Amino acid sequence: MARIQVERAHTLGKDAAREKADKLASKLKEQYGLESSWAGDTLNLKRSGVKGTVKVAEDSLRIEVELGLLMLAMSGTIKSEIEKALDKALA
């Protein structure tokens, strides 16, 4: 398994950051079929071969993703896409 971790600071506040995380989850569902559900301030993401979380804090967002063996070869590309999407969502 490969683990990807990306963290970004923000000045949005927790509520606005949660809204951004929801929008990001909607895009991930459209593009990759990831299902999402909230548990407190953590957005859980899941699909076959991939599971992850988006942890929302007052001043940061932290994304952690675990990739199964079939997705392992794409981990660099996936990390890059996560970073781009997160930077765009927080802009």
Short mmCIF file of C-alpha atoms in Angstrom, two decimals:
data_model
loop_
_atom_site.label_atom_id
_atom_site.label_comp_id
_atom_site.label_asym_id
_atom_site.label_seq_id
_atom_site.Cartn_x
_atom_site.Cartn_y
_atom_site.Cartn_z
CA MET A 1 0.00 0.00 0.00
CA ALA A 2 1.09 3.54 -0.74
CA ARG A 3 0.17 6.39 1.55
CA ILE A 4 -0.16 9.95 0.29
CA GLN A 5 -0.33 12.90 2.67
CA VAL A 6 -0.92 16.50 1.64
CA GLU A 7 -1.55 19.39 4.00
CA ARG A 8 -2.35 23.00 3.21
CA ALA A 9 -2.87 26.00 5.46
CA HIS A 10 -5.84 28.27 4.85
CA THR A 11 -7.50 31.35 6.28
CA LEU A 12 -11.09 30.34 5.45
CA GLY A 13 -12.24 29.20 8.85
CA LYS A 14 -13.63 25.74 9.51
CA ASP A 15 -17.11 26.19 7.99
CA ALA A 16 -15.85 27.58 4.67
CA ALA A 17 -13.14 24.91 4.54
CA ARG A 18 -15.81 22.22 5.01
CA GLU A 19 -17.72 23.66 2.05
CA LYS A 20 -14.55 23.54 -0.07
CA ALA A 21 -13.97 19.92 1.02
CA ASP A 22 -17.55 19.06 0.00
CA LYS A 23 -17.03 20.58 -3.45
CA LEU A 24 -13.76 18.68 -3.82
CA ALA A 25 -15.53 15.44 -2.81
CA SER A 26 -18.22 16.05 -5.44
CA LYS A 27 -15.56 16.41 -8.14
CA LEU A 28 -13.79 13.27 -6.93
CA LYS A 29 -17.07 11.36 -7.10
CA GLU A 30 -17.69 12.54 -10.67
CA GLN A 31 -14.18 11.79 -11.89
CA TYR A 32 -13.18 8.72 -9.87
CA GLY A 33 -16.30 7.28 -8.25
CA LEU A 34 -15.18 8.08 -4.70
CA GLU A 35 -17.98 7.98 -2.13
CA SER A 36 -17.79 10.43 0.76
CA SER A 37 -19.28 10.78 4.24
CA TRP A 38 -18.66 13.14 7.14
CA ALA A 39 -17.67 12.01 10.64
CA GLY A 40 -17.25 15.18 12.69
CA ASP A 41 -14.67 17.34 10.93
CA THR A 42 -13.32 14.43 8.88
CA LEU A 43 -14.56 13.67 5.39
CA ASN A 44 -14.08 9.97 4.64
CA LEU A 45 -13.48 8.96 1.02
CA LYS A 46 -13.70 5.41 -0.32
CA ARG A 47 -13.81 3.32 -3.45
CA SER A 48 -12.31 0.02 -4.51
CA GLY A 49 -8.54 0.20 -4.03
CA VAL A 50 -8.59 3.68 -2.46
CA LYS A 51 -9.54 5.05 0.93
CA GLY A 52 -8.77 8.37 2.46
CA THR A 53 -9.72 11.26 4.68
CA VAL A 54 -9.89 15.03 4.48
CA LYS A 55 -9.39 16.47 7.96
CA VAL A 56 -10.72 20.00 8.28
CA ALA A 57 -9.30 22.34 10.92
CA GLU A 58 -9.78 26.05 11.52
CA ASP A 59 -6.55 26.87 9.66
CA SER A 60 -5.61 23.78 7.63
CA LEU A 61 -6.81 20.89 5.48
CA ARG A 62 -5.01 17.56 5.61
CA ILE A 63 -5.64 14.85 3.04
CA GLU A 64 -4.46 11.29 3.65
CA VAL A 65 -4.99 8.61 1.02
CA GLU A 66 -4.12 4.92 1.05
CA LEU A 67 -3.80 3.24 -2.32
CA GLY A 68 -4.17 -0.48 -2.90
CA LEU A 69 -1.64 -2.48 -4.88
CA LEU A 70 -3.35 -1.90 -8.22
CA MET A 71 -3.10 1.88 -7.78
CA LEU A 72 0.47 1.84 -6.44
CA ALA A 73 2.13 2.62 -9.78
CA MET A 74 0.03 5.77 -10.10
CA SER A 75 0.82 7.18 -6.66
CA GLY A 76 3.00 10.04 -7.96
CA THR A 77 0.38 11.13 -10.45
CA ILE A 78 -2.40 10.85 -7.88
CA LYS A 79 -0.43 12.92 -5.34
CA SER A 80 0.17 15.60 -7.95
CA GLU A 81 -3.53 15.68 -8.86
CA ILE A 82 -4.52 15.93 -5.18
CA GLU A 83 -2.11 18.85 -4.66
CA LYS A 84 -3.45 20.69 -7.72
CA ALA A 85 -7.08 20.12 -6.79
CA LEU A 86 -6.50 21.19 -3.19
CA ASP A 87 -4.59 24.33 -4.20
CA LYS A 88 -7.36 25.21 -6.64
CA ALA A 89 -10.09 24.57 -4.07
CA LEU A 90 -8.40 26.80 -1.50
CA ALA A 91 -7.61 29.63 -3.94
#
